Structures are given as structure tokens and as C-alpha cells.
mmCIF file of C-alpha atoms in Angstrom:
data_model
loop_
_atom_site.group_PDB
_atom_site.id
_atom_site.type_symbol
_atom_site.label_atom_id
_atom_site.label_comp_id
_atom_site.label_asym_id
_atom_site.label_seq_id
_atom_site.Cartn_x
_atom_site.Cartn_y
_atom_site.Cartn_z
ATOM 1 C CA MET A 419 0.018 -0.009 -0.002
ATOM 2 C CA ALA A 420 2.837 2.405 0.783
ATOM 3 C CA GLU A 421 4.400 1.705 -2.657
ATOM 4 C CA LEU A 422 1.138 2.642 -4.316
ATOM 5 C CA MET A 423 0.938 5.933 -2.435
ATOM 6 C CA VAL A 424 4.534 6.776 -3.415
ATOM 7 C CA ILE A 425 3.787 5.979 -7.043
ATOM 8 C CA ILE A 426 0.649 8.148 -6.966
ATOM 9 C CA GLY A 427 2.573 10.942 -5.315
ATOM 10 C CA LEU A 428 5.270 10.790 -7.936
ATOM 11 C CA MET A 429 2.676 10.881 -10.752
ATOM 12 C CA LEU A 430 1.073 14.014 -9.103
ATOM 13 C CA ALA A 431 4.493 15.627 -8.636
ATOM 14 C CA THR A 432 5.324 14.887 -12.286
ATOM 15 C CA VAL A 433 2.206 16.745 -13.484
ATOM 16 C CA LEU A 434 2.922 19.649 -11.026
ATOM 17 C CA LEU A 435 6.506 19.905 -12.329
ATOM 18 C CA VAL A 436 5.340 20.636 -15.822
ATOM 19 C CA GLY A 437 3.643 23.810 -14.530
ATOM 20 C CA VAL A 438 6.614 24.684 -12.340
ATOM 21 C CA GLY A 439 8.992 24.206 -15.210
ATOM 22 C CA GLU A 440 6.931 26.508 -17.393
ATOM 23 C CA ARG A 441 6.836 29.130 -14.681
ATOM 24 C CA VAL A 442 10.574 29.053 -13.883
ATOM 25 C CA ARG A 443 11.441 28.546 -17.633
ATOM 26 C CA LEU A 444 13.204 25.183 -17.045
ATOM 27 C CA PRO A 445 12.423 22.015 -19.109
ATOM 28 C CA TYR A 446 10.245 19.740 -16.970
ATOM 29 C CA PRO A 447 12.312 16.585 -17.882
ATOM 30 C CA VAL A 448 15.125 18.166 -15.958
ATOM 31 C CA LEU A 449 12.893 18.888 -12.988
ATOM 32 C CA VAL A 450 11.456 15.314 -13.037
ATOM 33 C CA THR A 451 15.069 14.015 -13.019
ATOM 34 C CA LEU A 452 15.930 16.232 -10.064
ATOM 35 C CA LEU A 453 12.751 14.981 -8.287
ATOM 36 C CA GLY A 454 13.906 11.357 -8.929
ATOM 37 C CA ILE A 455 17.280 12.104 -7.400
ATOM 38 C CA ALA A 456 15.695 13.823 -4.459
ATOM 39 C CA VAL A 457 13.355 10.853 -3.858
ATOM 40 C CA ALA A 458 16.209 8.420 -4.105
ATOM 41 C CA LEU A 459 18.010 10.297 -1.325
ATOM 42 C CA VAL A 460 15.062 10.332 1.150
ATOM 43 C CA PRO A 461 15.715 7.737 3.834
ATOM 44 C CA GLY A 462 12.840 5.386 4.849
ATOM 45 C CA LEU A 463 10.857 5.442 1.597
ATOM 46 C CA PRO A 464 9.916 1.977 0.478
ATOM 47 C CA VAL A 465 11.930 0.522 -2.398
ATOM 48 C CA LEU A 466 9.723 0.750 -5.462
ATOM 49 C CA VAL A 467 9.788 -2.172 -7.840
ATOM 50 C CA VAL A 468 7.894 -1.075 -10.845
ATOM 51 C CA PRO A 469 8.088 -3.324 -13.871
ATOM 52 C CA PRO A 470 9.685 -1.383 -16.720
ATOM 53 C CA GLU A 471 6.749 -2.019 -19.046
ATOM 54 C CA LEU A 472 4.550 -0.010 -16.646
ATOM 55 C CA ILE A 473 6.659 3.153 -16.532
ATOM 56 C CA LEU A 474 5.416 4.531 -19.876
ATOM 57 C CA PRO A 475 1.706 3.854 -19.298
ATOM 58 C CA LEU A 476 1.869 5.259 -15.687
ATOM 59 C CA PHE A 477 3.861 8.441 -16.268
ATOM 60 C CA LEU A 478 3.377 9.439 -19.904
ATOM 61 C CA PRO A 479 -0.428 10.104 -19.799
ATOM 62 C CA PRO A 480 -0.251 12.648 -16.985
ATOM 63 C CA LEU A 481 2.656 14.399 -18.766
ATOM 64 C CA LEU A 482 0.716 14.458 -22.076
ATOM 65 C CA TYR A 483 -2.425 15.702 -20.271
ATOM 66 C CA ALA A 484 -0.496 18.493 -18.525
ATOM 67 C CA THR A 485 1.125 19.581 -21.782
ATOM 68 C CA ALA A 486 -2.142 19.443 -23.717
ATOM 69 C CA GLN A 487 -3.718 21.789 -21.195
ATOM 70 C CA ARG A 488 -1.105 24.378 -22.042
ATOM 71 C CA THR A 489 -1.324 24.006 -25.784
ATOM 72 C CA SER A 490 -2.271 27.012 -27.802
ATOM 73 C CA TRP A 491 -5.026 25.800 -30.093
ATOM 74 C CA SER A 492 -4.919 28.963 -32.231
ATOM 75 C CA MET A 493 -1.259 28.384 -32.929
ATOM 76 C CA PHE A 494 -2.000 24.696 -33.584
ATOM 77 C CA LYS A 495 -4.514 25.719 -36.262
ATOM 78 C CA VAL A 496 -1.994 28.062 -37.892
ATOM 79 C CA ARG A 497 0.810 25.524 -37.999
ATOM 80 C CA TRP A 498 -0.992 22.237 -38.550
ATOM 81 C CA ARG A 499 0.890 21.542 -41.810
ATOM 82 C CA SER A 500 4.255 21.835 -40.115
ATOM 83 C CA ILE A 501 3.151 19.722 -37.184
ATOM 84 C CA LEU A 502 1.730 17.020 -39.420
ATOM 85 C CA LEU A 503 4.876 16.960 -41.525
ATOM 86 C CA LEU A 504 7.082 16.675 -38.440
ATOM 87 C CA ALA A 505 4.858 14.197 -36.689
ATOM 88 C CA LEU A 506 4.421 11.771 -39.559
ATOM 89 C CA VAL A 507 6.750 12.197 -42.466
ATOM 90 C CA LEU A 508 9.944 13.132 -40.516
ATOM 91 C CA VAL A 509 9.371 10.337 -38.034
ATOM 92 C CA LEU A 510 8.849 7.787 -40.783
ATOM 93 C CA ILE A 511 12.019 8.962 -42.585
ATOM 94 C CA THR A 512 14.019 8.800 -39.308
ATOM 95 C CA VAL A 513 12.758 5.340 -38.468
ATOM 96 C CA ALA A 514 13.597 4.073 -41.949
ATOM 97 C CA ALA A 515 17.132 5.619 -41.954
ATOM 98 C CA VAL A 516 17.994 4.283 -38.506
ATOM 99 C CA ALA A 517 16.587 0.874 -39.369
ATOM 100 C CA VAL A 518 18.523 0.619 -42.681
ATOM 101 C CA THR A 519 21.763 1.875 -41.049
ATOM 102 C CA ALA A 520 21.379 -0.697 -38.117
ATOM 103 C CA TRP A 521 20.506 -3.492 -40.594
ATOM 104 C CA LEU A 522 23.630 -2.698 -42.631
ATOM 105 C CA LEU A 523 26.084 -2.165 -39.711
ATOM 106 C CA VAL A 524 24.958 -4.645 -37.059
ATOM 107 C CA PRO A 525 25.765 -8.242 -37.972
ATOM 108 C CA GLY A 526 22.902 -10.661 -37.495
ATOM 109 C CA ILE A 527 20.180 -8.094 -36.664
ATOM 110 C CA THR A 528 16.813 -8.875 -38.032
ATOM 111 C CA ILE A 529 14.810 -6.319 -40.039
ATOM 112 C CA ALA A 530 12.156 -6.297 -37.266
ATOM 113 C CA ALA A 531 14.760 -5.559 -34.612
ATOM 114 C CA ALA A 532 16.318 -2.824 -36.763
ATOM 115 C CA VAL A 533 12.867 -1.204 -37.276
ATOM 116 C CA ALA A 534 12.265 -1.384 -33.556
ATOM 117 C CA LEU A 535 15.578 0.356 -32.979
ATOM 118 C CA GLY A 536 14.695 2.990 -35.518
ATOM 119 C CA ALA A 537 11.320 3.516 -33.775
ATOM 120 C CA LEU A 538 13.155 4.498 -30.617
ATOM 121 C CA SER A 539 15.238 7.299 -32.232
ATOM 122 C CA PRO A 540 12.408 9.819 -32.754
ATOM 123 C CA MET A 541 11.630 9.668 -29.014
ATOM 124 C CA TRP A 542 15.157 10.762 -28.187
ATOM 125 C CA MET A 543 14.822 13.604 -30.676
ATOM 126 C CA VAL A 544 11.541 14.826 -29.205
ATOM 127 C CA GLY A 545 12.968 14.693 -25.693
ATOM 128 C CA SER A 546 16.066 16.599 -26.674
ATOM 129 C CA ALA A 547 13.976 19.219 -28.586
ATOM 130 C CA VAL A 548 11.819 19.765 -25.484
ATOM 131 C CA ALA A 549 14.927 20.039 -23.351
ATOM 132 C CA ARG A 550 16.557 22.530 -25.752
ATOM 133 C CA SER A 551 13.472 24.716 -26.030
ATOM 134 C CA GLY A 552 12.870 24.920 -22.328
ATOM 135 C CA ARG A 553 9.105 24.812 -22.925
ATOM 136 C CA SER A 554 6.735 21.874 -23.081
ATOM 137 C CA SER A 555 4.209 23.070 -25.584
ATOM 138 C CA SER A 556 5.579 25.928 -27.640
ATOM 139 C CA PHE A 557 5.044 25.881 -31.352
ATOM 140 C CA SER A 558 7.003 29.005 -31.984
#
């Protein structure tokens, strides 16, 4: 029960850090990392054993919700073509380029594994773009 309360508390803190990051003009991934370090240093907290396959479904939806609440829909309407191009075409090109490169350079890798590796690369780019911009939902 204590583990569940800690996980719920971390989820709430994650959502709150999006707003704090926007207010103090720091990228929220940095703040979430600092929160994780701080929680790791608190004595007496139960050791959390969260299966890795649950991290994304537990923590991504609150982050997406918090970011969506701060999205400027008028700017979204103005820039929908750019957003669509980046969200679909650029991601597909990146996945294909990484998959082909991995397939050519890694001996014995299957095409499915190469495509899976390629699918991970756009996530790193999005994370680094958010970190560089310092804002979670800016389209400017």
C-alpha cells in the first residue's frame, strides 16, 4: 500500500513539475530527473519495484495531459501543416534511416529488430527538442 501511495505521489509531482517548469522557464524533464534524485536520497521510503513495461503507461499520460492543457489551439491551427509533416513524415524517414543503418552495420540483426531500434530514435529527438526549447508546448 505504501508503494502505491509513493507512485501516486510521484505521478502527481510529475504533473505539477510541468507547470513549475513553465513558470521558472526550465524544461520539465530536468525537474522530473531532479525529483527522482531527491526521492532516491530520502531515507525510509519503500523501495519501489515497478516493472519497466509500466513506466510509460503510468507516467506518460499525466505528462501528455498537462502539456495538452497548455497547448495554444490557435497556434496549432496556424501551424497544422508543419506539425503534421514533423509528426508523420519526418518520423517515418528517421525510423527508416536508422533501421537501414542498423541493418547494414549490425551483424545478425533482423529487420524487425532494426525497425524497432529505428522507432526509438524519434523519441530521443523529441525529448532533446523539449529540453533545448525549455518549454513543453511551444510551437514558435
